[in-house]
Amino acid sequence: MPDAGKRYRRRSSVVSRTVDGKAVVVVMGGETLHSFNPTGTWLWDAHCKGVFDADRLAHQLAEQFSVDPESARSDAAEFLDSLLEVGAIEEVG
Amino acid sequence: MHRLAEEKSEPARFVYGGVEFDVLGGDSRPPQPHFPAGSERFASVVCSLTDAPRPAVRGRVEGEHRRLSVRWNRDSGWVRGRGIKARVRSLGANRFAASATWGPHALSEDPLVDALAPLLVERCGGLVLHAATSEIDGEAVAFVGPSGAGKSTAVALANRPVFSRDKLIVVRPPGRDGWWCWPLAQGSGPDGVPASTHSALPLAAVVRVSASSDGTVRCDRVGAADAIFLLRESTVPLEETADAEHGRLEVIAALAAGVPVRRLHTVLGAPILPELQRSLADA
Protein backbone atom coordinates (compact mmCIF):
# COMPACT_ATOMS: atom_id res chain seq x y z
CA MET A 1 0.00 0.00 0.00
CA PRO A 2 1.35 3.49 -0.82
CA ASP A 3 2.80 5.24 2.23
CA ALA A 4 1.20 8.43 3.45
CA GLY A 5 3.35 11.38 2.43
CA LYS A 6 4.76 9.71 -0.67
CA ARG A 7 4.26 11.64 -3.88
CA TYR A 8 3.77 10.29 -7.35
CA ARG A 9 3.67 11.30 -11.01
CA ARG A 10 2.73 9.65 -14.27
CA ARG A 11 5.56 7.83 -16.00
CA SER A 12 6.65 9.40 -19.28
CA SER A 13 6.12 6.02 -20.95
CA VAL A 14 2.37 6.16 -20.36
CA VAL A 15 -0.15 7.28 -22.97
CA SER A 16 -3.90 7.31 -22.41
CA ARG A 17 -7.07 8.16 -24.21
CA THR A 18 -10.51 8.58 -22.65
CA VAL A 19 -13.65 7.69 -24.58
CA ASP A 20 -17.19 7.57 -23.20
CA GLY A 21 -15.94 8.01 -19.64
CA LYS A 22 -13.45 5.14 -19.76
CA ALA A 23 -9.70 5.57 -20.01
CA VAL A 24 -7.58 3.23 -22.11
CA VAL A 25 -4.01 3.36 -20.84
CA VAL A 26 -0.94 2.10 -22.69
CA VAL A 27 2.22 1.50 -20.69
CA MET A 28 5.02 1.40 -23.24
CA GLY A 29 8.15 -0.69 -22.90
CA GLY A 30 6.45 -3.62 -21.22
CA GLU A 31 3.69 -3.07 -23.78
CA THR A 32 0.72 -3.50 -21.47
CA LEU A 33 -2.77 -2.17 -21.88
CA HIS A 34 -5.28 -1.26 -19.18
CA SER A 35 -8.69 0.32 -18.87
CA PHE A 36 -10.19 2.10 -15.87
CA ASN A 37 -13.77 2.19 -14.62
CA PRO A 38 -15.54 5.59 -14.60
CA THR A 39 -14.31 6.49 -11.10
CA GLY A 40 -10.75 5.47 -11.92
CA THR A 41 -10.97 7.39 -15.18
CA TRP A 42 -12.15 10.50 -13.36
CA LEU A 43 -9.26 10.26 -10.88
CA TRP A 44 -6.73 9.57 -13.64
CA ASP A 45 -7.86 12.35 -15.96
CA ALA A 46 -8.56 15.05 -13.41
CA HIS A 47 -6.23 14.39 -10.49
CA CYS A 48 -3.33 12.13 -11.49
CA LYS A 49 -1.57 15.04 -13.18
CA GLY A 50 1.64 16.73 -12.19
CA VAL A 51 2.67 15.54 -8.74
CA PHE A 52 -0.02 13.98 -6.55
CA ASP A 53 -0.38 11.89 -3.41
CA ALA A 54 -2.85 9.58 -1.70
CA ASP A 55 -4.27 12.35 0.50
CA ARG A 56 -5.11 14.53 -2.49
CA LEU A 57 -6.85 11.68 -4.30
CA ALA A 58 -8.75 10.67 -1.15
CA HIS A 59 -9.88 14.26 -0.59
CA GLN A 60 -11.16 14.52 -4.17
CA LEU A 61 -12.94 11.19 -3.93
CA ALA A 62 -14.64 12.13 -0.66
CA GLU A 63 -15.74 15.47 -2.04
CA GLN A 64 -16.97 14.20 -5.41
CA PHE A 65 -18.73 11.05 -4.31
CA SER A 66 -19.73 12.00 -0.74
CA VAL A 67 -18.01 9.00 0.78
CA ASP A 68 -16.59 8.91 4.31
CA PRO A 69 -12.92 9.88 4.61
CA GLU A 70 -11.81 6.40 5.69
CA SER A 71 -13.37 4.71 2.62
CA ALA A 72 -11.96 7.43 0.36
CA ARG A 73 -8.46 6.89 1.77
CA SER A 74 -8.73 3.15 1.27
CA ASP A 75 -10.03 3.52 -2.31
CA ALA A 76 -7.35 6.07 -3.21
CA ALA A 77 -4.62 3.82 -1.80
CA GLU A 78 -5.98 0.85 -3.72
CA PHE A 79 -6.07 2.87 -6.96
CA LEU A 80 -2.50 4.11 -6.48
CA ASP A 81 -1.43 0.54 -5.72
CA SER A 82 -2.87 -0.68 -8.99
CA LEU A 83 -1.25 2.20 -10.91
CA LEU A 84 2.13 1.38 -9.33
CA GLU A 85 1.68 -2.30 -10.09
CA VAL A 86 1.07 -1.73 -13.81
CA GLY A 87 3.87 0.83 -14.07
CA ALA A 88 1.60 3.77 -14.91
CA ILE A 89 3.03 6.00 -12.15
CA GLU A 90 6.30 6.37 -10.27
CA GLU A 91 7.34 7.79 -6.95
CA VAL A 92 8.79 11.27 -6.98
CA GLY A 93 12.18 11.39 -5.26
CA MET B 1 29.96 -2.18 -57.61
CA HIS B 2 28.59 -5.01 -55.53
CA ARG B 3 28.42 -8.39 -57.24
CA LEU B 4 24.69 -8.91 -56.70
CA ALA B 5 23.91 -5.42 -57.88
CA GLU B 6 25.78 -6.15 -61.12
CA GLU B 7 23.82 -9.32 -61.69
CA LYS B 8 20.47 -7.57 -61.54
CA SER B 9 19.76 -5.50 -64.61
CA GLU B 10 16.15 -4.65 -63.63
CA PRO B 11 14.89 -3.42 -60.30
CA ALA B 12 12.51 -5.72 -58.42
CA ARG B 13 9.01 -4.27 -58.48
CA PHE B 14 6.08 -5.64 -56.51
CA VAL B 15 3.35 -4.67 -54.03
CA TYR B 16 3.57 -6.01 -50.50
CA GLY B 17 1.35 -4.90 -47.63
CA GLY B 18 -0.18 -2.21 -49.81
CA VAL B 19 3.23 -0.64 -50.53
CA GLU B 20 4.70 -0.69 -54.02
CA PHE B 21 8.40 -1.51 -53.73
CA ASP B 22 10.93 -0.61 -56.38
CA VAL B 23 14.15 -2.24 -55.17
CA LEU B 24 17.42 -1.39 -56.86
CA GLY B 25 20.42 -3.58 -56.16
CA GLY B 26 20.73 -6.44 -53.70
CA ASP B 27 18.77 -9.64 -53.85
CA SER B 28 15.14 -8.92 -53.08
CA ARG B 29 12.85 -11.89 -52.51
CA PRO B 30 9.56 -10.45 -51.28
CA PRO B 31 7.62 -12.46 -48.70
CA GLN B 32 4.22 -13.93 -49.57
CA PRO B 33 1.66 -12.73 -50.29
CA HIS B 34 2.99 -10.12 -52.69
CA PHE B 35 1.34 -8.85 -55.85
CA PRO B 36 2.54 -7.51 -59.23
CA ALA B 37 3.59 -3.88 -59.56
CA GLY B 38 0.57 -1.75 -60.37
CA SER B 39 -1.73 -3.67 -57.96
CA GLU B 40 -3.88 -1.71 -55.51
CA ARG B 41 -1.61 0.23 -53.12
CA PHE B 42 -1.62 3.20 -50.73
CA ALA B 43 2.10 4.07 -50.77
CA SER B 44 5.26 3.54 -52.79
CA VAL B 45 8.94 3.40 -51.95
CA VAL B 46 12.10 3.36 -54.02
CA CYS B 47 14.79 1.39 -52.20
CA SER B 48 18.49 1.28 -52.82
CA LEU B 49 19.75 -1.94 -51.27
CA THR B 50 23.30 -3.03 -50.49
CA ASP B 51 24.18 -6.47 -49.17
CA ALA B 52 26.57 -6.28 -46.25
CA PRO B 53 29.41 -8.80 -46.22
CA ARG B 54 28.17 -11.92 -44.43
CA PRO B 55 30.34 -13.78 -41.92
CA ALA B 56 31.43 -17.30 -42.85
CA VAL B 57 29.57 -18.63 -39.81
CA ARG B 58 26.25 -16.98 -39.06
CA GLY B 59 26.00 -15.76 -35.50
CA ARG B 60 23.29 -16.87 -33.14
CA VAL B 61 20.28 -14.60 -33.41
CA GLU B 62 19.34 -13.23 -30.03
CA GLY B 63 15.77 -12.32 -29.19
CA GLU B 64 16.38 -8.59 -29.28
CA HIS B 65 17.46 -8.80 -32.90
CA ARG B 66 13.97 -9.98 -33.81
CA ARG B 67 12.52 -6.64 -32.75
CA LEU B 68 12.50 -3.67 -35.04
CA SER B 69 13.86 -0.41 -33.71
CA VAL B 70 12.26 2.58 -35.35
CA ARG B 71 12.78 6.30 -35.01
CA TRP B 72 11.06 8.96 -37.07
CA ASN B 73 11.58 12.69 -36.99
CA ARG B 74 9.57 15.04 -39.22
CA ASP B 75 10.03 13.62 -42.72
CA SER B 76 12.78 11.07 -42.24
CA GLY B 77 13.81 8.24 -39.98
CA TRP B 78 15.37 4.82 -39.75
CA VAL B 79 14.45 1.26 -39.02
CA ARG B 80 16.84 -1.36 -37.69
CA GLY B 81 16.49 -5.03 -36.78
CA ARG B 82 15.76 -8.45 -38.28
CA GLY B 83 18.97 -8.10 -40.25
CA ILE B 84 18.27 -4.76 -41.90
CA LYS B 85 19.33 -1.17 -41.39
CA ALA B 86 17.41 1.35 -43.50
CA ARG B 87 17.19 5.12 -43.72
CA VAL B 88 13.87 6.34 -45.01
CA ARG B 89 12.80 9.73 -46.32
CA SER B 90 9.31 10.95 -47.11
CA LEU B 91 8.89 12.51 -50.55
CA GLY B 92 5.30 13.58 -49.80
CA ALA B 93 1.96 12.17 -50.96
CA ASN B 94 2.69 8.70 -49.49
CA ARG B 95 5.88 8.33 -51.54
CA PHE B 96 9.15 7.40 -49.86
CA ALA B 97 12.82 6.76 -50.63
CA ALA B 98 15.00 4.35 -48.67
CA SER B 99 18.60 3.22 -48.61
CA ALA B 100 19.30 0.01 -46.77
CA THR B 101 21.97 -2.48 -45.84
CA TRP B 102 21.38 -6.10 -45.02
CA GLY B 103 23.13 -7.27 -41.89
CA PRO B 104 24.42 -10.76 -41.23
CA HIS B 105 21.32 -11.90 -39.35
CA ALA B 106 18.55 -11.63 -41.93
CA LEU B 107 15.47 -13.21 -40.40
CA SER B 108 13.10 -13.34 -43.32
CA GLU B 109 13.31 -13.82 -47.04
CA ASP B 110 13.43 -10.09 -47.46
CA PRO B 111 14.00 -8.19 -44.22
CA LEU B 112 13.91 -4.86 -46.06
CA VAL B 113 10.36 -5.41 -47.24
CA ASP B 114 9.42 -7.03 -43.95
CA ALA B 115 10.62 -3.99 -42.02
CA LEU B 116 9.61 -1.18 -44.35
CA ALA B 117 6.00 -2.12 -45.07
CA PRO B 118 4.81 -1.75 -41.43
CA LEU B 119 6.90 1.41 -40.95
CA LEU B 120 5.38 3.11 -43.99
CA VAL B 121 1.89 2.07 -42.91
CA GLU B 122 2.33 3.98 -39.65
CA ARG B 123 3.74 6.98 -41.52
CA CYS B 124 0.63 6.95 -43.73
CA GLY B 125 -1.77 6.97 -40.77
CA GLY B 126 -2.52 3.25 -40.76
CA LEU B 127 -2.07 0.27 -38.48
CA VAL B 128 -0.79 -3.27 -38.53
CA LEU B 129 -3.33 -5.58 -36.89
CA HIS B 130 -2.60 -9.07 -35.67
CA ALA B 131 -5.58 -10.54 -37.49
CA ALA B 132 -6.78 -13.54 -39.46
CA THR B 133 -9.13 -12.21 -42.11
CA SER B 134 -11.92 -13.66 -44.23
CA GLU B 135 -13.27 -12.26 -47.47
CA ILE B 136 -17.04 -12.15 -47.00
CA ASP B 137 -19.29 -10.71 -49.70
CA GLY B 138 -16.40 -8.82 -51.29
CA GLU B 139 -15.24 -7.21 -48.05
CA ALA B 140 -12.79 -8.12 -45.31
CA VAL B 141 -13.80 -9.21 -41.82
CA ALA B 142 -10.75 -9.17 -39.53
CA PHE B 143 -10.77 -11.61 -36.62
CA VAL B 144 -8.53 -10.38 -33.80
CA GLY B 145 -7.52 -11.49 -30.34
CA PRO B 146 -4.45 -12.71 -28.48
CA SER B 147 -2.63 -15.85 -29.60
CA GLY B 148 -4.89 -18.82 -28.93
CA ALA B 149 -8.10 -16.77 -28.93
CA GLY B 150 -9.35 -18.62 -32.01
CA LYS B 151 -8.68 -16.27 -34.93
CA SER B 152 -7.75 -19.07 -37.33
CA THR B 153 -10.63 -21.16 -36.02
CA ALA B 154 -13.02 -18.29 -36.77
CA VAL B 155 -11.67 -18.05 -40.32
CA ALA B 156 -12.22 -21.80 -40.72
CA LEU B 157 -15.75 -21.55 -39.26
CA ALA B 158 -16.58 -18.63 -41.57
CA ASN B 159 -15.58 -20.92 -44.46
CA ARG B 160 -14.93 -18.05 -46.82
CA PRO B 161 -11.68 -17.23 -48.70
CA VAL B 162 -8.76 -16.35 -46.42
CA PHE B 163 -7.52 -12.82 -47.04
CA SER B 164 -4.84 -12.66 -44.33
CA ARG B 165 -3.64 -15.44 -42.08
CA ASP B 166 -1.70 -13.53 -39.48
CA LYS B 167 -1.23 -9.80 -40.02
CA LEU B 168 -3.27 -7.15 -41.74
CA ILE B 169 -2.46 -3.63 -42.89
CA VAL B 170 -5.35 -1.21 -42.28
CA VAL B 171 -5.30 2.24 -43.91
CA ARG B 172 -7.58 4.96 -45.25
CA PRO B 173 -5.99 5.18 -48.71
CA PRO B 174 -5.97 8.48 -50.56
CA GLY B 175 -8.67 8.71 -53.20
CA ARG B 176 -10.78 5.97 -51.58
CA ASP B 177 -13.70 6.10 -49.18
CA GLY B 178 -13.35 4.45 -45.79
CA TRP B 179 -10.87 1.93 -44.45
CA TRP B 180 -9.13 -0.61 -46.68
CA CYS B 181 -6.84 -3.47 -45.86
CA TRP B 182 -3.97 -5.48 -47.30
CA PRO B 183 -2.57 -8.83 -46.18
CA LEU B 184 0.86 -8.85 -44.56
CA ALA B 185 2.92 -11.98 -43.88
CA GLN B 186 1.49 -15.35 -44.71
CA GLY B 187 1.63 -16.92 -41.24
CA SER B 188 -0.21 -20.12 -40.47
CA GLY B 189 -3.90 -20.58 -40.94
CA PRO B 190 -6.64 -23.15 -41.39
CA ASP B 191 -6.04 -25.84 -43.97
CA GLY B 192 -8.58 -26.47 -46.68
CA VAL B 193 -9.91 -22.90 -46.86
CA PRO B 194 -9.00 -21.25 -50.18
CA ALA B 195 -7.02 -18.02 -50.28
CA SER B 196 -8.59 -14.79 -51.49
CA THR B 197 -7.24 -13.61 -54.83
CA HIS B 198 -7.64 -9.91 -53.99
CA SER B 199 -4.66 -7.72 -53.18
CA ALA B 200 -6.84 -5.25 -51.22
CA LEU B 201 -10.36 -5.19 -49.80
CA PRO B 202 -12.55 -2.66 -48.01
CA LEU B 203 -12.65 -3.43 -44.28
CA ALA B 204 -16.18 -4.40 -43.22
CA ALA B 205 -15.58 -5.13 -39.52
CA VAL B 206 -13.10 -6.01 -36.82
CA VAL B 207 -14.24 -8.91 -34.67
CA ARG B 208 -12.65 -9.91 -31.35
CA VAL B 209 -12.89 -13.68 -31.02
CA SER B 210 -13.26 -15.68 -27.82
CA ALA B 211 -14.68 -19.06 -26.89
CA SER B 212 -18.33 -19.05 -25.88
CA SER B 213 -18.90 -19.85 -22.22
CA ASP B 214 -22.54 -20.90 -22.63
CA GLY B 215 -22.39 -22.98 -25.80
CA THR B 216 -24.09 -20.42 -28.04
CA VAL B 217 -22.58 -18.48 -30.93
CA ARG B 218 -23.08 -14.78 -30.22
CA CYS B 219 -21.83 -11.59 -31.83
CA ASP B 220 -22.22 -8.47 -29.70
CA ARG B 221 -21.56 -4.78 -30.17
CA VAL B 222 -18.87 -3.27 -27.94
CA GLY B 223 -18.74 0.21 -26.44
CA ALA B 224 -16.44 2.89 -27.86
CA ALA B 225 -13.80 2.53 -25.11
CA ASP B 226 -13.83 -1.26 -25.33
CA ALA B 227 -13.48 -1.00 -29.11
CA ILE B 228 -10.37 1.13 -28.69
CA PHE B 229 -9.03 -1.27 -26.05
CA LEU B 230 -9.41 -4.35 -28.20
CA LEU B 231 -8.10 -2.64 -31.35
CA ARG B 232 -5.03 -1.47 -29.47
CA GLU B 233 -4.64 -4.93 -27.99
CA SER B 234 -4.49 -6.29 -31.53
CA THR B 235 -2.19 -3.61 -32.96
CA VAL B 236 1.41 -4.48 -33.73
CA PRO B 237 3.28 -1.32 -32.71
CA LEU B 238 6.55 -0.24 -34.27
CA GLU B 239 7.84 3.09 -33.05
CA GLU B 240 7.82 3.08 -29.25
CA THR B 241 7.70 6.73 -28.34
CA ALA B 242 4.96 8.66 -26.55
CA ASP B 243 4.28 10.72 -29.69
CA ALA B 244 3.95 7.61 -31.81
CA GLU B 245 1.64 6.03 -29.24
CA HIS B 246 -0.56 9.15 -29.16
CA GLY B 247 -0.76 9.01 -32.95
CA ARG B 248 -1.59 5.30 -32.83
CA LEU B 249 -4.47 5.88 -30.41
CA GLU B 250 -5.77 8.65 -32.69
CA VAL B 251 -5.78 6.28 -35.64
CA ILE B 252 -7.42 3.55 -33.54
CA ALA B 253 -10.14 5.94 -32.36
CA ALA B 254 -10.86 6.93 -35.98
CA LEU B 255 -10.94 3.26 -37.01
CA ALA B 256 -13.32 2.42 -34.12
CA ALA B 257 -15.59 5.27 -35.24
CA GLY B 258 -15.52 4.25 -38.90
CA VAL B 259 -15.73 0.46 -38.84
CA PRO B 260 -18.03 -1.80 -36.78
CA VAL B 261 -16.22 -3.56 -33.95
CA ARG B 262 -17.80 -6.69 -32.51
CA ARG B 263 -17.13 -9.39 -29.94
CA LEU B 264 -17.78 -12.89 -31.27
CA HIS B 265 -18.26 -15.90 -28.99
CA THR B 266 -17.52 -19.06 -30.95
CA VAL B 267 -18.39 -22.70 -30.42
CA LEU B 268 -16.09 -25.31 -31.95
CA GLY B 269 -17.72 -26.74 -35.07
CA ALA B 270 -20.67 -24.31 -35.11
CA PRO B 271 -20.99 -21.96 -38.12
CA ILE B 272 -20.54 -18.29 -37.32
CA LEU B 273 -21.60 -16.63 -40.55
CA PRO B 274 -25.37 -16.22 -39.86
CA GLU B 275 -24.78 -14.63 -36.45
CA LEU B 276 -21.94 -12.47 -37.78
CA GLN B 277 -24.03 -11.21 -40.70
CA ARG B 278 -27.01 -10.55 -38.42
CA SER B 279 -24.82 -8.50 -36.11
CA LEU B 280 -23.23 -6.51 -38.94
CA ALA B 281 -26.61 -5.86 -40.55
CA ASP B 282 -27.51 -4.03 -37.32
CA ALA B 283 -24.59 -1.62 -37.81
XYZ file of C-alpha atoms in Angstrom:
376
model
C 0.000 0.000 0.000
C 1.347 3.494 -0.819
C 2.801 5.237 2.226
C 1.203 8.431 3.448
C 3.348 11.376 2.428
C 4.761 9.706 -0.673
C 4.261 11.639 -3.879
C 3.772 10.290 -7.346
C 3.674 11.298 -11.005
C 2.727 9.651 -14.273
C 5.560 7.835 -15.996
C 6.647 9.403 -19.282
C 6.119 6.018 -20.952
C 2.372 6.161 -20.359
C -0.154 7.279 -22.967
C -3.896 7.307 -22.410
C -7.073 8.158 -24.208
C -10.510 8.583 -22.652
C -13.647 7.691 -24.579
C -17.186 7.574 -23.203
C -15.939 8.011 -19.643
C -13.448 5.145 -19.756
C -9.700 5.570 -20.015
C -7.583 3.227 -22.106
C -4.014 3.364 -20.841
C -0.941 2.100 -22.690
C 2.225 1.502 -20.694
C 5.015 1.398 -23.243
C 8.153 -0.686 -22.901
C 6.446 -3.618 -21.221
C 3.693 -3.066 -23.782
C 0.721 -3.502 -21.474
C -2.774 -2.166 -21.884
C -5.284 -1.258 -19.182
C -8.689 0.319 -18.872
C -10.192 2.097 -15.870
C -13.772 2.194 -14.622
C -15.544 5.594 -14.598
C -14.309 6.493 -11.102
C -10.749 5.466 -11.919
C -10.966 7.393 -15.178
C -12.150 10.502 -13.359
C -9.263 10.261 -10.876
C -6.728 9.571 -13.639
C -7.859 12.348 -15.957
C -8.561 15.053 -13.411
C -6.233 14.388 -10.492
C -3.331 12.132 -11.487
C -1.574 15.043 -13.176
C 1.640 16.731 -12.186
C 2.668 15.536 -8.735
C -0.019 13.979 -6.550
C -0.381 11.894 -3.414
C -2.848 9.582 -1.697
C -4.266 12.352 0.501
C -5.112 14.531 -2.487
C -6.851 11.680 -4.305
C -8.751 10.667 -1.152
C -9.882 14.262 -0.590
C -11.160 14.522 -4.166
C -12.942 11.186 -3.931
C -14.635 12.128 -0.656
C -15.738 15.467 -2.042
C -16.969 14.203 -5.409
C -18.729 11.053 -4.310
C -19.731 11.995 -0.742
C -18.006 8.996 0.785
C -16.587 8.914 4.308
C -12.916 9.876 4.610
C -11.809 6.395 5.685
C -13.365 4.708 2.618
C -11.964 7.433 0.357
C -8.457 6.895 1.765
C -8.732 3.153 1.273
C -10.035 3.521 -2.306
C -7.348 6.066 -3.206
C -4.621 3.819 -1.796
C -5.976 0.846 -3.721
C -6.074 2.867 -6.962
C -2.503 4.108 -6.480
C -1.433 0.541 -5.715
C -2.868 -0.682 -8.988
C -1.246 2.196 -10.906
C 2.129 1.377 -9.334
C 1.675 -2.301 -10.093
C 1.071 -1.734 -13.815
C 3.872 0.834 -14.072
C 1.604 3.771 -14.908
C 3.028 6.001 -12.149
C 6.297 6.368 -10.272
C 7.337 7.791 -6.949
C 8.791 11.271 -6.975
C 12.179 11.395 -5.264
C 29.955 -2.178 -57.608
C 28.594 -5.006 -55.535
C 28.420 -8.387 -57.242
C 24.689 -8.910 -56.699
C 23.913 -5.415 -57.885
C 25.784 -6.145 -61.118
C 23.816 -9.320 -61.687
C 20.468 -7.574 -61.540
C 19.763 -5.501 -64.613
C 16.153 -4.655 -63.627
C 14.890 -3.416 -60.299
C 12.514 -5.723 -58.423
C 9.011 -4.266 -58.482
C 6.081 -5.638 -56.510
C 3.349 -4.667 -54.033
C 3.572 -6.015 -50.501
C 1.349 -4.904 -47.627
C -0.178 -2.205 -49.807
C 3.235 -0.641 -50.526
C 4.704 -0.687 -54.017
C 8.401 -1.514 -53.734
C 10.929 -0.605 -56.377
C 14.147 -2.239 -55.174
C 17.423 -1.389 -56.865
C 20.421 -3.583 -56.158
C 20.730 -6.439 -53.704
C 18.772 -9.640 -53.853
C 15.141 -8.919 -53.082
C 12.853 -11.892 -52.509
C 9.559 -10.446 -51.277
C 7.624 -12.456 -48.700
C 4.215 -13.927 -49.566
C 1.656 -12.731 -50.290
C 2.986 -10.118 -52.694
C 1.336 -8.848 -55.851
C 2.536 -7.514 -59.230
C 3.591 -3.879 -59.558
C 0.570 -1.751 -60.368
C -1.726 -3.667 -57.964
C -3.883 -1.705 -55.508
C -1.607 0.231 -53.119
C -1.624 3.197 -50.735
C 2.099 4.068 -50.773
C 5.258 3.544 -52.786
C 8.938 3.398 -51.952
C 12.096 3.364 -54.021
C 14.793 1.386 -52.203
C 18.490 1.282 -52.825
C 19.752 -1.938 -51.272
C 23.296 -3.030 -50.491
C 24.180 -6.469 -49.167
C 26.570 -6.278 -46.254
C 29.413 -8.805 -46.223
C 28.169 -11.915 -44.432
C 30.336 -13.782 -41.925
C 31.428 -17.298 -42.854
C 29.571 -18.634 -39.810
C 26.245 -16.977 -39.059
C 26.003 -15.758 -35.498
C 23.287 -16.868 -33.144
C 20.277 -14.603 -33.411
C 19.338 -13.231 -30.031
C 15.769 -12.320 -29.189
C 16.380 -8.588 -29.277
C 17.459 -8.797 -32.903
C 13.974 -9.983 -33.810
C 12.517 -6.641 -32.745
C 12.498 -3.667 -35.040
C 13.859 -0.406 -33.708
C 12.260 2.577 -35.345
C 12.779 6.303 -35.010
C 11.056 8.957 -37.070
C 11.585 12.688 -36.993
C 9.569 15.040 -39.222
C 10.031 13.623 -42.718
C 12.782 11.069 -42.243
C 13.809 8.241 -39.982
C 15.370 4.825 -39.750
C 14.446 1.256 -39.022
C 16.841 -1.361 -37.686
C 16.487 -5.033 -36.782
C 15.762 -8.454 -38.283
C 18.969 -8.095 -40.255
C 18.269 -4.763 -41.900
C 19.327 -1.168 -41.393
C 17.413 1.350 -43.496
C 17.194 5.117 -43.723
C 13.871 6.338 -45.006
C 12.802 9.727 -46.318
C 9.309 10.955 -47.107
C 8.889 12.507 -50.555
C 5.304 13.576 -49.804
C 1.963 12.167 -50.962
C 2.688 8.695 -49.494
C 5.877 8.328 -51.539
C 9.155 7.401 -49.861
C 12.819 6.756 -50.630
C 14.995 4.346 -48.665
C 18.598 3.222 -48.612
C 19.304 0.014 -46.772
C 21.971 -2.478 -45.836
C 21.379 -6.103 -45.018
C 23.127 -7.270 -41.895
C 24.424 -10.764 -41.226
C 21.316 -11.901 -39.351
C 18.549 -11.629 -41.928
C 15.466 -13.211 -40.402
C 13.098 -13.340 -43.317
C 13.310 -13.819 -47.039
C 13.430 -10.093 -47.459
C 14.004 -8.191 -44.217
C 13.909 -4.861 -46.059
C 10.362 -5.410 -47.236
C 9.417 -7.026 -43.945
C 10.622 -3.989 -42.015
C 9.614 -1.185 -44.351
C 5.999 -2.122 -45.066
C 4.813 -1.745 -41.426
C 6.895 1.411 -40.947
C 5.377 3.107 -43.989
C 1.891 2.070 -42.906
C 2.333 3.976 -39.648
C 3.739 6.977 -41.524
C 0.633 6.953 -43.732
C -1.768 6.967 -40.771
C -2.519 3.253 -40.764
C -2.072 0.269 -38.485
C -0.794 -3.269 -38.535
C -3.328 -5.579 -36.891
C -2.602 -9.072 -35.669
C -5.583 -10.535 -37.490
C -6.777 -13.536 -39.461
C -9.130 -12.214 -42.107
C -11.917 -13.665 -44.230
C -13.266 -12.264 -47.473
C -17.042 -12.150 -46.998
C -19.288 -10.705 -49.703
C -16.395 -8.821 -51.290
C -15.242 -7.206 -48.052
C -12.785 -8.118 -45.312
C -13.804 -9.213 -41.820
C -10.753 -9.170 -39.533
C -10.766 -11.605 -36.619
C -8.532 -10.382 -33.804
C -7.522 -11.486 -30.336
C -4.453 -12.709 -28.475
C -2.633 -15.846 -29.599
C -4.888 -18.816 -28.930
C -8.099 -16.770 -28.934
C -9.350 -18.616 -32.008
C -8.676 -16.265 -34.935
C -7.746 -19.066 -37.333
C -10.633 -21.159 -36.016
C -13.020 -18.286 -36.773
C -11.669 -18.055 -40.322
C -12.223 -21.802 -40.724
C -15.750 -21.552 -39.257
C -16.582 -18.634 -41.568
C -15.583 -20.915 -44.457
C -14.928 -18.050 -46.821
C -11.679 -17.229 -48.703
C -8.758 -16.354 -46.422
C -7.518 -12.820 -47.036
C -4.836 -12.660 -44.334
C -3.635 -15.445 -42.079
C -1.697 -13.526 -39.475
C -1.226 -9.804 -40.020
C -3.272 -7.149 -41.737
C -2.464 -3.630 -42.889
C -5.351 -1.210 -42.284
C -5.297 2.237 -43.914
C -7.577 4.959 -45.246
C -5.994 5.177 -48.707
C -5.969 8.482 -50.558
C -8.674 8.710 -53.203
C -10.782 5.971 -51.581
C -13.705 6.095 -49.183
C -13.351 4.452 -45.794
C -10.872 1.931 -44.455
C -9.134 -0.606 -46.677
C -6.842 -3.470 -45.861
C -3.966 -5.475 -47.303
C -2.570 -8.825 -46.179
C 0.856 -8.854 -44.562
C 2.920 -11.975 -43.881
C 1.492 -15.346 -44.713
C 1.634 -16.921 -41.242
C -0.210 -20.120 -40.474
C -3.904 -20.578 -40.941
C -6.644 -23.148 -41.391
C -6.042 -25.838 -43.965
C -8.579 -26.471 -46.684
C -9.913 -22.902 -46.864
C -9.005 -21.254 -50.180
C -7.017 -18.015 -50.284
C -8.587 -14.788 -51.488
C -7.238 -13.609 -54.829
C -7.639 -9.912 -53.987
C -4.663 -7.717 -53.181
C -6.841 -5.245 -51.224
C -10.363 -5.189 -49.797
C -12.555 -2.663 -48.007
C -12.650 -3.426 -44.280
C -16.179 -4.404 -43.216
C -15.584 -5.131 -39.516
C -13.098 -6.012 -36.821
C -14.242 -8.914 -34.674
C -12.655 -9.914 -31.355
C -12.887 -13.679 -31.016
C -13.262 -15.678 -27.823
C -14.681 -19.061 -26.887
C -18.333 -19.053 -25.882
C -18.902 -19.845 -22.216
C -22.537 -20.898 -22.629
C -22.390 -22.983 -25.802
C -24.091 -20.423 -28.036
C -22.578 -18.478 -30.929
C -23.078 -14.785 -30.218
C -21.834 -11.595 -31.829
C -22.223 -8.468 -29.702
C -21.559 -4.784 -30.175
C -18.873 -3.265 -27.944
C -18.740 0.213 -26.440
C -16.440 2.888 -27.857
C -13.804 2.527 -25.111
C -13.831 -1.264 -25.331
C -13.481 -1.002 -29.115
C -10.369 1.132 -28.685
C -9.030 -1.272 -26.050
C -9.411 -4.349 -28.199
C -8.104 -2.643 -31.348
C -5.030 -1.465 -29.470
C -4.642 -4.935 -27.988
C -4.494 -6.286 -31.534
C -2.191 -3.608 -32.960
C 1.406 -4.479 -33.725
C 3.278 -1.315 -32.710
C 6.548 -0.235 -34.271
C 7.844 3.086 -33.054
C 7.818 3.080 -29.247
C 7.696 6.730 -28.341
C 4.962 8.659 -26.549
C 4.284 10.718 -29.691
C 3.954 7.609 -31.809
C 1.641 6.030 -29.244
C -0.563 9.152 -29.164
C -0.758 9.011 -32.951
C -1.588 5.303 -32.833
C -4.467 5.880 -30.407
C -5.772 8.655 -32.693
C -5.784 6.276 -35.645
C -7.419 3.555 -33.544
C -10.141 5.943 -32.362
C -10.858 6.926 -35.976
C -10.945 3.259 -37.005
C -13.321 2.420 -34.121
C -15.586 5.274 -35.241
C -15.521 4.250 -38.901
C -15.731 0.464 -38.840
C -18.033 -1.802 -36.782
C -16.216 -3.557 -33.946
C -17.799 -6.690 -32.507
C -17.125 -9.391 -29.940
C -17.781 -12.894 -31.275
C -18.259 -15.898 -28.986
C -17.520 -19.056 -30.945
C -18.389 -22.700 -30.423
C -16.086 -25.309 -31.946
C -17.717 -26.737 -35.067
C -20.667 -24.308 -35.111
C -20.988 -21.963 -38.123
C -20.543 -18.287 -37.316
C -21.604 -16.630 -40.547
C -25.368 -16.216 -39.863
C -24.779 -14.627 -36.452
C -21.937 -12.465 -37.781
C -24.029 -11.213 -40.699
C -27.010 -10.552 -38.421
C -24.824 -8.498 -36.106
C -23.231 -6.515 -38.940
C -26.608 -5.857 -40.554
C -27.515 -4.034 -37.316
C -24.590 -1.619 -37.810
